[in-house]
Coordinates of C-alpha atoms in Angstrom, one line a residue:
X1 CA 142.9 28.7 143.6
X2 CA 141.0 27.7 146.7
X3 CA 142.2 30.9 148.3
X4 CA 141.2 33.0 145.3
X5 CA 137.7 31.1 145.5
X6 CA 137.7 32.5 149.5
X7 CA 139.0 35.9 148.1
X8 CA 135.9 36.2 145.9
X9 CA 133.4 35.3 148.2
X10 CA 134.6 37.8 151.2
X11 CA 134.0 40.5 148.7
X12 CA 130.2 39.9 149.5
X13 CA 129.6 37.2 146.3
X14 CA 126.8 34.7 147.2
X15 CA 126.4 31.7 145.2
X16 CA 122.7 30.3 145.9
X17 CA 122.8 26.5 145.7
X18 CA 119.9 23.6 146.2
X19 CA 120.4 20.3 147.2
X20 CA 117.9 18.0 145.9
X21 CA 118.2 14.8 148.0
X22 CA 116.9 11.1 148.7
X23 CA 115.6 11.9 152.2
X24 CA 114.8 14.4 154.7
X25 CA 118.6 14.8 156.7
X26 CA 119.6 13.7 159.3
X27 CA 120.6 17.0 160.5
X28 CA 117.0 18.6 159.6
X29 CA 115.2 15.9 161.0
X30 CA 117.6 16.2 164.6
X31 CA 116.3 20.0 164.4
X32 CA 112.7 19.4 163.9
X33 CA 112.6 16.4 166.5
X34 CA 111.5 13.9 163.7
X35 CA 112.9 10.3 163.2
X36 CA 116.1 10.6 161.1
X37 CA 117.0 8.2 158.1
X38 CA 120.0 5.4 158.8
X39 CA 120.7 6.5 155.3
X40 CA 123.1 9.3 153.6
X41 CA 124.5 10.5 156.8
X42 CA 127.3 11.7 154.9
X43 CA 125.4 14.6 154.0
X44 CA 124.7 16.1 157.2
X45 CA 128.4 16.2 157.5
X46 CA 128.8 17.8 153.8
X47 CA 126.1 20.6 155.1
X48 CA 128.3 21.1 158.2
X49 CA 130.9 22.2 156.6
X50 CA 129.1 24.2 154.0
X51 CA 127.0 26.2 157.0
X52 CA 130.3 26.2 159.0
X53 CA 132.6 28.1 156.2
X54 CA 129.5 30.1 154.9
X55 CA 132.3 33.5 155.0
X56 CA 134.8 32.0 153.5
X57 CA 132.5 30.2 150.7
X58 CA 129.6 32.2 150.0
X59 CA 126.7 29.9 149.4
X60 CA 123.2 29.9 151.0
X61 CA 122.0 26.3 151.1
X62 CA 118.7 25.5 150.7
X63 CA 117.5 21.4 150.6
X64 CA 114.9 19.9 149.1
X65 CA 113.4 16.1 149.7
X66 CA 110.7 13.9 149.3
X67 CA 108.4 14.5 152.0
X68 CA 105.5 11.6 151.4
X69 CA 102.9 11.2 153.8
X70 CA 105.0 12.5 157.0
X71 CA 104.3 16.4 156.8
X72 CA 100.6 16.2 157.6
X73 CA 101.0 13.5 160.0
X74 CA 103.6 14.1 161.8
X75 CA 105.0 17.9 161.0
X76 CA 103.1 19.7 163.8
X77 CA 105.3 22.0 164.3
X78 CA 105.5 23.0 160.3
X79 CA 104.2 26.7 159.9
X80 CA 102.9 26.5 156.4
X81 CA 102.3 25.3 153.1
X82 CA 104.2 27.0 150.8
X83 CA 102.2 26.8 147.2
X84 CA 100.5 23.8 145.8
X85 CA 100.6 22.7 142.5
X86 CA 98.2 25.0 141.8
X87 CA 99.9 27.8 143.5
X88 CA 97.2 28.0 146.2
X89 CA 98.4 28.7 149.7
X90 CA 97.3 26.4 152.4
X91 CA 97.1 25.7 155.8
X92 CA 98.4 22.0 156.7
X93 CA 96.4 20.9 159.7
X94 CA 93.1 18.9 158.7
X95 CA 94.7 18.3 155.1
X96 CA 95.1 14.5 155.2
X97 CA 95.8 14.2 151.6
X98 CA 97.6 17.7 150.7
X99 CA 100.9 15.8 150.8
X100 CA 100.6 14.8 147.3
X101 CA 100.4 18.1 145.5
X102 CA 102.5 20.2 148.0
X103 CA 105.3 22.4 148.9
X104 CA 106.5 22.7 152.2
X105 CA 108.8 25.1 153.4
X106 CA 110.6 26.3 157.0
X107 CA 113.6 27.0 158.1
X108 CA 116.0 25.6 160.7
X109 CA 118.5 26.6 162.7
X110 CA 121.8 24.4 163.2
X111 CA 124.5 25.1 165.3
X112 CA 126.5 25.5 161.9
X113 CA 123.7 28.1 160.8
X114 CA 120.5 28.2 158.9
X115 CA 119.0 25.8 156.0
X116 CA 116.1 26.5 154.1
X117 CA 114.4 23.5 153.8
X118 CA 111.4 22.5 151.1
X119 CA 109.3 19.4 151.4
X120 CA 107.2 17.5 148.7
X121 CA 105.1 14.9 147.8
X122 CA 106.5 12.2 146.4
X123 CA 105.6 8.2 146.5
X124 CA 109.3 7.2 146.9
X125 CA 107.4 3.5 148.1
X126 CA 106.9 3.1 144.0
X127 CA 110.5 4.8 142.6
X128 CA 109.6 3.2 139.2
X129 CA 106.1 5.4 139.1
X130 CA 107.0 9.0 137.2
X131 CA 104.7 11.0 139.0
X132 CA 104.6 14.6 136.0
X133 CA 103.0 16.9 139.0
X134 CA 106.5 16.5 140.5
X135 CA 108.0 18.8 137.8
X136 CA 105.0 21.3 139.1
X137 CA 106.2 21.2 142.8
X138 CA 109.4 21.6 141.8
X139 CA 109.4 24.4 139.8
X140 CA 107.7 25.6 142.4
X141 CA 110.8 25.1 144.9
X142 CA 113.0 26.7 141.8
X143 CA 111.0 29.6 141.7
X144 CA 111.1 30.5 145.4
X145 CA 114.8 29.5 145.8
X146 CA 116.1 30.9 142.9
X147 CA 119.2 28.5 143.1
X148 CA 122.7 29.6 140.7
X149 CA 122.9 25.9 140.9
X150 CA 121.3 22.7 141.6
X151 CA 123.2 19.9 142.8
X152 CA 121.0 16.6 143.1
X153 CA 122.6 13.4 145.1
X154 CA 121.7 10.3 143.4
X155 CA 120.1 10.0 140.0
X156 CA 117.9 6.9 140.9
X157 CA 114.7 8.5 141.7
X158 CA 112.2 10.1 139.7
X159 CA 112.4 13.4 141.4
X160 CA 115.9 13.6 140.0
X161 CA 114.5 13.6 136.1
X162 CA 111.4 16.1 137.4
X163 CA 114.6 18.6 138.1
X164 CA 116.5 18.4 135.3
X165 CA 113.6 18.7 133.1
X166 CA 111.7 22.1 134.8
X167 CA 115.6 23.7 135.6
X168 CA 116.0 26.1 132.9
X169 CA 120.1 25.8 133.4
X170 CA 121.2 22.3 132.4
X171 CA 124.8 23.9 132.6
X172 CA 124.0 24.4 135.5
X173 CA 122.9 21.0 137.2
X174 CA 125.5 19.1 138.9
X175 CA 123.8 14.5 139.1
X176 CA 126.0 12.9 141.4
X177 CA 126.2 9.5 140.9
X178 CA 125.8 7.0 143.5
X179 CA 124.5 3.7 142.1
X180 CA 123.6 3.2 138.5
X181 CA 120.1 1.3 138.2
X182 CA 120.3 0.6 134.6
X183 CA 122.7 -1.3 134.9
X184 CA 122.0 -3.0 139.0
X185 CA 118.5 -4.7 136.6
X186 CA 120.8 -6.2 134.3
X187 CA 122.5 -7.9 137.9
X188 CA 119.5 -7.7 140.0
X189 CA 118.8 -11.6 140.1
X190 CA 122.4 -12.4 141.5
X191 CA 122.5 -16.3 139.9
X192 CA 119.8 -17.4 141.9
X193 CA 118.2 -20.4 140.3
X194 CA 115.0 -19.8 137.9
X195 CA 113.0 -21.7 140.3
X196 CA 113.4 -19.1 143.0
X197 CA 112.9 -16.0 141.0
X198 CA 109.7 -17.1 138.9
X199 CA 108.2 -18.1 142.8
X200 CA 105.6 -15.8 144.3
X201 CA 105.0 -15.8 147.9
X202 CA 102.0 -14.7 149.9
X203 CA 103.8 -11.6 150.5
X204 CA 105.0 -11.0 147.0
X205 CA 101.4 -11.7 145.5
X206 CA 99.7 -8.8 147.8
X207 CA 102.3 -6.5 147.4
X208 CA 103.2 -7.2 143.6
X209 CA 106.5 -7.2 143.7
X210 CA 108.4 -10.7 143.1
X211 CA 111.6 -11.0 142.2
X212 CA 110.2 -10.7 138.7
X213 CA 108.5 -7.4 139.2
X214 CA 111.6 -6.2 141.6
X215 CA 113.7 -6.4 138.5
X216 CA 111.5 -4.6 136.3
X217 CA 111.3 -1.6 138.6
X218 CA 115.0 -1.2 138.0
X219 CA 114.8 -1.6 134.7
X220 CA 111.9 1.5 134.5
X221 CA 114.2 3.3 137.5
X222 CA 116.9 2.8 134.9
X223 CA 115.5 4.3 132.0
X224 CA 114.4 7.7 133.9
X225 CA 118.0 7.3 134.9
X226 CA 119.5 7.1 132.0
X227 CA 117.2 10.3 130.7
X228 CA 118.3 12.4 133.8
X229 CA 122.2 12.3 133.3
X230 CA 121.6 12.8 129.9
X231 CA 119.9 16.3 130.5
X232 CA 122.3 17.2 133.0
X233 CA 125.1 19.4 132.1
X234 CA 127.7 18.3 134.8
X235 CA 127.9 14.9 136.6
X236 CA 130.2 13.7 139.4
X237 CA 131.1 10.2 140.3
X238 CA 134.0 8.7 141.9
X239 CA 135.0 5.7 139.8
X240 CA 135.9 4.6 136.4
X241 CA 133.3 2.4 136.1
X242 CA 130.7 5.6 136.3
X243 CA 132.3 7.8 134.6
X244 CA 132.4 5.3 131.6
X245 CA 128.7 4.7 131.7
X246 CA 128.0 8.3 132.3
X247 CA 130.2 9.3 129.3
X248 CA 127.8 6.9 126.9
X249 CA 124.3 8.0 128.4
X250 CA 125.8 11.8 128.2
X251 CA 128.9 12.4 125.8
X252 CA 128.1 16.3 126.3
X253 CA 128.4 16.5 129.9
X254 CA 131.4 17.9 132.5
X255 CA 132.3 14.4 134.6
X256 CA 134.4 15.8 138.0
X257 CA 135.4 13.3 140.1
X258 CA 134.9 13.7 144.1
X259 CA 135.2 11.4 146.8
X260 CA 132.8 10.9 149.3
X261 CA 132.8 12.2 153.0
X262 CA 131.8 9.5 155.5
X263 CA 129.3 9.8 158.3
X264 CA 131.9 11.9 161.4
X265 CA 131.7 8.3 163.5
X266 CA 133.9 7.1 161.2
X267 CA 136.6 8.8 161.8
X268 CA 139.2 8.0 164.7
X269 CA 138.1 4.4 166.3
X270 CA 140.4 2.2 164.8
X271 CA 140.2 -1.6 164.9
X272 CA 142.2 -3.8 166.7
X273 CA 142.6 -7.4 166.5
X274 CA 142.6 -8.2 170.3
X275 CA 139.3 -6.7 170.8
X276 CA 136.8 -8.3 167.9
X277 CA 134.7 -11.3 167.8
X278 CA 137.2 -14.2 166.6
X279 CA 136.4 -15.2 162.5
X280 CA 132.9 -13.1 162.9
X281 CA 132.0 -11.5 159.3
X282 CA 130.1 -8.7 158.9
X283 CA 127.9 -8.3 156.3
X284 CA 126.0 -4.5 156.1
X285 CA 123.2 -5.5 153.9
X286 CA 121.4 -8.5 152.6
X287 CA 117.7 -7.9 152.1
X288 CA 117.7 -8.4 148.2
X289 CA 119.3 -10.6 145.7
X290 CA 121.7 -7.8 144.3
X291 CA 123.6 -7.6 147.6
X292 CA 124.4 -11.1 147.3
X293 CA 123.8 -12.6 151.0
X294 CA 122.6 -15.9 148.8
X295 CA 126.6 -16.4 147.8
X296 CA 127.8 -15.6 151.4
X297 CA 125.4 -19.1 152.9
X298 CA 126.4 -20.9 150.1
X299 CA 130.2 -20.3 151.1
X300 CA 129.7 -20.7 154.4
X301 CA 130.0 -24.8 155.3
X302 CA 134.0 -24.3 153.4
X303 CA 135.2 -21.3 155.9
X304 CA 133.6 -23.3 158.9
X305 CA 135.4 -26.2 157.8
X306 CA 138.8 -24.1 158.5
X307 CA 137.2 -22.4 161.0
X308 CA 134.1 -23.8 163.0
X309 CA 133.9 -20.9 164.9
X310 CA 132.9 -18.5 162.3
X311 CA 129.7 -16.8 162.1
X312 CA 128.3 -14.1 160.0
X313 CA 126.8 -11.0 161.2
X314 CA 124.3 -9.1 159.0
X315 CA 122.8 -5.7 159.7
X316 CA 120.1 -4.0 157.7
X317 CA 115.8 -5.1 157.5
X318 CA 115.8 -9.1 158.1
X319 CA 114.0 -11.2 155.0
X320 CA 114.4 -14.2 157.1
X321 CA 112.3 -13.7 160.3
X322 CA 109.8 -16.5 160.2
X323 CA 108.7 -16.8 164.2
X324 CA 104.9 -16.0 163.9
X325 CA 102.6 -17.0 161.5
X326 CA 102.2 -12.9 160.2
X327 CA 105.8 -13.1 160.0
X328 CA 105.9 -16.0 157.7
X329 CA 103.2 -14.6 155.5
X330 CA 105.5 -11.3 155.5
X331 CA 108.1 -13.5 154.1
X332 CA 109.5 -13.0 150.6
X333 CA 110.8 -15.2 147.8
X334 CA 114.4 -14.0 148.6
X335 CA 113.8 -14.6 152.2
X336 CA 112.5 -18.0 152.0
X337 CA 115.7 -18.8 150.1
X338 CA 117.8 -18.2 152.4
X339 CA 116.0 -20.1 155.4
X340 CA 116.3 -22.9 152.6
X341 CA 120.2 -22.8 152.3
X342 CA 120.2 -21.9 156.1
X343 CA 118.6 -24.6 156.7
X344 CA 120.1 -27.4 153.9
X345 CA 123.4 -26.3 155.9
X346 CA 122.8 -26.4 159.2
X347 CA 123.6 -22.7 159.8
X348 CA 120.7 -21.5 161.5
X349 CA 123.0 -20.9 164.9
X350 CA 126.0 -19.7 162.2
X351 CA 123.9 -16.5 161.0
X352 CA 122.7 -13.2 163.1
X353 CA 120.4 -10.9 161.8
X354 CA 120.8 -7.7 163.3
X355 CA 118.5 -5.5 162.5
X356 CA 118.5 -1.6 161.8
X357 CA 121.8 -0.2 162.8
X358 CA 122.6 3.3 163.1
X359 CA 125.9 5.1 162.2
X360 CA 127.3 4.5 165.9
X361 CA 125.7 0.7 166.0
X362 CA 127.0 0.2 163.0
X363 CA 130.2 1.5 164.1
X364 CA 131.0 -0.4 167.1
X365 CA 129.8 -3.7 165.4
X366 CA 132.5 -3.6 162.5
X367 CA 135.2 -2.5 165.3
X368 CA 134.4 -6.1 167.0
X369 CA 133.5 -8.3 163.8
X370 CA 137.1 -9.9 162.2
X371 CA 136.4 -9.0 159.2
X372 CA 134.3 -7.1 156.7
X373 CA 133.0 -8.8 153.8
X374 CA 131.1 -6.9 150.8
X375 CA 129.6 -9.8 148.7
X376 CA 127.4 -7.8 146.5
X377 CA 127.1 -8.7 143.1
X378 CA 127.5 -5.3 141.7
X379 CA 128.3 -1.7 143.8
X380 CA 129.3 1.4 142.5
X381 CA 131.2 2.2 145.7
X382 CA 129.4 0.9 148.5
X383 CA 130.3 3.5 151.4
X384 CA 130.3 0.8 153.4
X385 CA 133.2 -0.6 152.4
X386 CA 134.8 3.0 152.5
X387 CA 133.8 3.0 156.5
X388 CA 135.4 -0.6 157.3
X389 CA 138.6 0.7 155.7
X390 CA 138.9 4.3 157.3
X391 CA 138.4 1.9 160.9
X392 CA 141.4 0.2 159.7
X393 CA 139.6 -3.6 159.0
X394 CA 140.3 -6.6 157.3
X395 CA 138.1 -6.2 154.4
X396 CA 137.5 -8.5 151.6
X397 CA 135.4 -7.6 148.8
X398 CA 133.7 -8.4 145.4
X399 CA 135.9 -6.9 142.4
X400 CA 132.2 -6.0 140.4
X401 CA 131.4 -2.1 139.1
X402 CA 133.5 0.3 140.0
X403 CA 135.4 -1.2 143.6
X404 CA 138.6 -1.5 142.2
X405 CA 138.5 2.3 141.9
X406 CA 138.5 2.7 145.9
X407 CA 140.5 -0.9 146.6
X408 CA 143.4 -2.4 145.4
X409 CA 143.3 -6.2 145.4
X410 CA 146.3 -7.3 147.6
X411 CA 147.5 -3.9 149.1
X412 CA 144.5 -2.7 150.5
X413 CA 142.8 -6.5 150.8
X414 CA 141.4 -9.4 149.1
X415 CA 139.2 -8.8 145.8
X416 CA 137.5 -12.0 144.7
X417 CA 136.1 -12.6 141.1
X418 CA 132.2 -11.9 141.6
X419 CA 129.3 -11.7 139.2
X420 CA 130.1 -11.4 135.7
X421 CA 128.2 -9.3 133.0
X422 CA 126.5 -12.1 130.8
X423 CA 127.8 -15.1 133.0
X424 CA 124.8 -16.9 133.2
X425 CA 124.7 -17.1 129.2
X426 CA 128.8 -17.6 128.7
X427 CA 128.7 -20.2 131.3
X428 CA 126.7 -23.5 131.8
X429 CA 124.1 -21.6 133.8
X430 CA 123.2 -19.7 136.7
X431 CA 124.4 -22.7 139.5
X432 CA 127.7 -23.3 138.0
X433 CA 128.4 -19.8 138.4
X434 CA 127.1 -18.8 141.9
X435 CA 129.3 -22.2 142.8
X436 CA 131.9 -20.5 141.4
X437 CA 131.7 -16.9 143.1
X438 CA 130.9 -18.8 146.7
X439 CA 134.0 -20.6 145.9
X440 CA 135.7 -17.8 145.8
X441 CA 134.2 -15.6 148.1
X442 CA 135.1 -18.7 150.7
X443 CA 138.9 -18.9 149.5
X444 CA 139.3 -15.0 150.1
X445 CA 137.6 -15.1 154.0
X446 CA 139.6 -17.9 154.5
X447 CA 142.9 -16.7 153.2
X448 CA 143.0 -13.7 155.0
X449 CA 142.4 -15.6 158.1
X450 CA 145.2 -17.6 157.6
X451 CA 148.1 -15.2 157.3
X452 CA 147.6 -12.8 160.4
X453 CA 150.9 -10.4 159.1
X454 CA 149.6 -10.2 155.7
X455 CA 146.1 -9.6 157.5
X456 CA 147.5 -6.3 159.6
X457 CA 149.5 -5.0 156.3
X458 CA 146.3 -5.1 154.1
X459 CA 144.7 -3.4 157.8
X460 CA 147.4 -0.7 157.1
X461 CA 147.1 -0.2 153.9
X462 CA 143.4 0.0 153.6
X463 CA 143.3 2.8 156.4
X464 CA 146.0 4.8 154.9
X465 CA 144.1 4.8 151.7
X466 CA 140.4 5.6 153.1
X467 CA 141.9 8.6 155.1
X468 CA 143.1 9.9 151.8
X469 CA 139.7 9.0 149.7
X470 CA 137.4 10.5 152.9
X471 CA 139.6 13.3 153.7
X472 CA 136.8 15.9 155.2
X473 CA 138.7 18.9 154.2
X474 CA 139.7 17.8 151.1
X475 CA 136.6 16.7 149.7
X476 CA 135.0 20.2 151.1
X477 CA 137.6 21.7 148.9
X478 CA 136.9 19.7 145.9
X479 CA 132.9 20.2 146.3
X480 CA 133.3 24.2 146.2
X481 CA 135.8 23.9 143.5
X482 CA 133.1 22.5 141.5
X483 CA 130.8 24.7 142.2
X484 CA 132.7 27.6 141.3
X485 CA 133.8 25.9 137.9
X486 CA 130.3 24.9 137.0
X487 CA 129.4 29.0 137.8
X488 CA 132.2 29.9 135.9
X489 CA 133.9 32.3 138.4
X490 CA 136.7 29.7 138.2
X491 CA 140.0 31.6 137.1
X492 CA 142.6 28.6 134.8

């Protein structure tokens, strides 16, 4: 089939297909000497291999992305605005404010070859917000790109709904899923007590957005969602548990499965044992209640009780940084929390906050941490997870949303029981239950610690099963397969 597919395209077919993304990528931003995004690097890897097959595949890529506030700013080099909303042409410099009705369009050149790129306005700060002059701008990017299809990673932003309202083709729009906000509101709060999520900090007052109002956001995030997948006529995901959910929002739409490519540092380091940080856990994320650092201090004091050398290494923005009096007025309701248990446990010394990492940072600090710990209280399939096992890790993980789909409990590693749908109500409340997960959550870092063989088989295992899930060619493959069956050149 895939040969066919190559067959067709050398005959001089072109298949003209717009990504609709999160962020500006990495590989764009490289080109046009801006700052690039820790986040998605996948994708640049996915275009790669697009650009670098172009004869073989016949599509021209074109991306589109939120541009904010950067283009006037920053985009010196940019040589013009496209159309506004109004369909005026206009020149950028001096334009301090056209950010928020325009269209910005260049092209770049990549070693791999050319991507048309489109900017637009869009207040990603305030992802709840449905701006309607989005669905203006882009129609406007339709028009000029006159894409067969359009493929849009991630269905949590409002630019996502914009598309699949003004797209004319709903057979023709291809939602990945990546994490499912409808239902991340419904965990957002993590079992933290009622105490800490009613408070309002300094921080949270100026900038409106408590733990109450945090929630809330998901909640509207997850009803433009939810509205999205149900006008789009094809959707991949890569787990059972978003394909179910998907199935009820959209009974009507084509669900194909596809793995994810990881960002290309990823592949080839593998871990070794004699060269990490003895019982050091690394944590990738911990800057809101959903990622569940909360559960990881309260677990703590048990694994240093096995192991008093342990400490826990967490990357990502710091909630806790409290040195100056601007950063304690910074501080949030989550962060203050966690000083608090920090503090109630004497693990001020125990926990590392590490900042921003990049892909190579990030990298090298899970090839010398002993183990890799996902404590979220609900993922889709945190690619995280997917990076510590194609490095070959000890990984142990929360079994919530759709992990089980990308690791096997006891072959791959240790799955512990984490948040429940509906806990807090079935149970005796919120603190019997986050007792209960940090119970676990301790039980699982300390029992992988304590049988080293078991430890390298899992290590084994887990690599063995990532190089399948993130195999680069494969998933290429798969991606143009569903292309061509969504444009119905597919031959069965």
């Amino acid at each position: 089939m895939f040969e066919l597919m190559c067959a067709i395209a050398y005959k001089g077919y072109k298949m003209k297909v717009l990504w609709l993304c999160n962020i500006m990528l990495p590989v764009i931003a490289e080109q046009l000497h801006m700052e690039a995004s820790n986040k998605e690097g996948w994708l640049s890897g996915l275009a790669d291999a697009l650009l670098k097959r172009r004869q073989e595949n016949g599509i021209e890529l074109s991306v589109a992305f939120p541009a904010g506030k950067i283009f006037p700013k920053e985009w010196k080099s940019f040589p013009e605005v496209w159309k506004t909303a109004v369909g005026e042409e206009k020149e950028i410099r001096n334009q301090g404010q056209l950010w928020s009705r325009g269209i910005y369009k260049t092209v770049i050149g990549t070693p791999k070859g050319e991507i048309v790129c489109y900017g637009f306005g869009e207040d990603v700060g305030h992802a709840e917000v449905y701006d309607r002059t989005l669905e203006e701008r882009l129609k406007n990017i339709v028009e000029d790109a006159e894409p067969d299809l359009v493929h849009c990673f991630g269905t949590e932003y409002p630019h996502t709904l914009a598309m699949c309202r003004v797209f004319p083709r709903k057979d023709r729009i291809l939602a990945g899923l990546q994490g499912l906000c409808t239902l991340y509101a419904e965990a957002y709060n993590a079992n933290l007590p009622e105490h800490v999520i009613r408070s309002v900090t300094f921080r949270d007052y100026v900038k409106q957005d408590s733990l109450v109002r945090q929630k809330e956001k998901f909640i509207r995030r997850g009803e433009m969602e939810r509205e999205a997948i149900g006008l789009a006529g094809n959707i991949t995901g890569r787990t059972e548990w978003d394909r179910e959910f998907s199935a009820k929002w959209n009974p009507e739409s084509i669900y194909f499965h596809m793995n994810e490519t990881l960002r290309k540092e990823f592949y080839g380091p593998v871990w070794d044992v004699d060269k990490c940080i003895p019982h050091s856990i690394f944590v990738s994320q911990g800057d809101y209640p959903l990622k569940g650092l909360h559960y990881v201090l309260s677990a703590l004091p048990a694994i240093l009780a096995e192991y008093p050398d342990a400490k826990v290494y967490v990357a990502g923005n710091s909630v806790t940084r409290c040195g100056t009096l601007k950063e304690r007025l910074k501080l949030s309701a989550y962060g203050k929390y966690l000083i608090k248990l920090m503090e109630e446990n004497g693990l001020e010394e125990r926990v590392t906050f590490l900042g921003r990492l990049d892909a190579a940072q990030m990298r090298d600090r899970y090839l010398v941490s002993h183990l890799y710990l996902c404590p979220s209280a609900l993922e889709n399939s945190p690619n995280s997870l997917g990076e510590a096992m194609l490095l070959g890790m000890p990984c142990v993980s929360a079994d919530v949303g759709g992990i089980s789909s990308l690791f096997t409990g006891g072959e791959d590693g240790i799955l512990y029981q984490g948040f429940q749908m509906g806990a807090e109500v079935l149970t005796l409340g919120a603190k019997r239950e986050a007792d209960r997960i940090s119970e676990s959550l301790a039980e699982a870092v300390i029992g992988m610690w304590g049988n080293p063989g078991r430890m390298r088989e899992y290590c084994t295992s887990a690599r063995k099963r990532a190089l399948q899930t993130h195999d680069r060619d494969k998933n290429y493959r798969r991606l143009i397969e569903i292309y061509d069956k969504i444009s119905k050149r597919a031959v069965d």
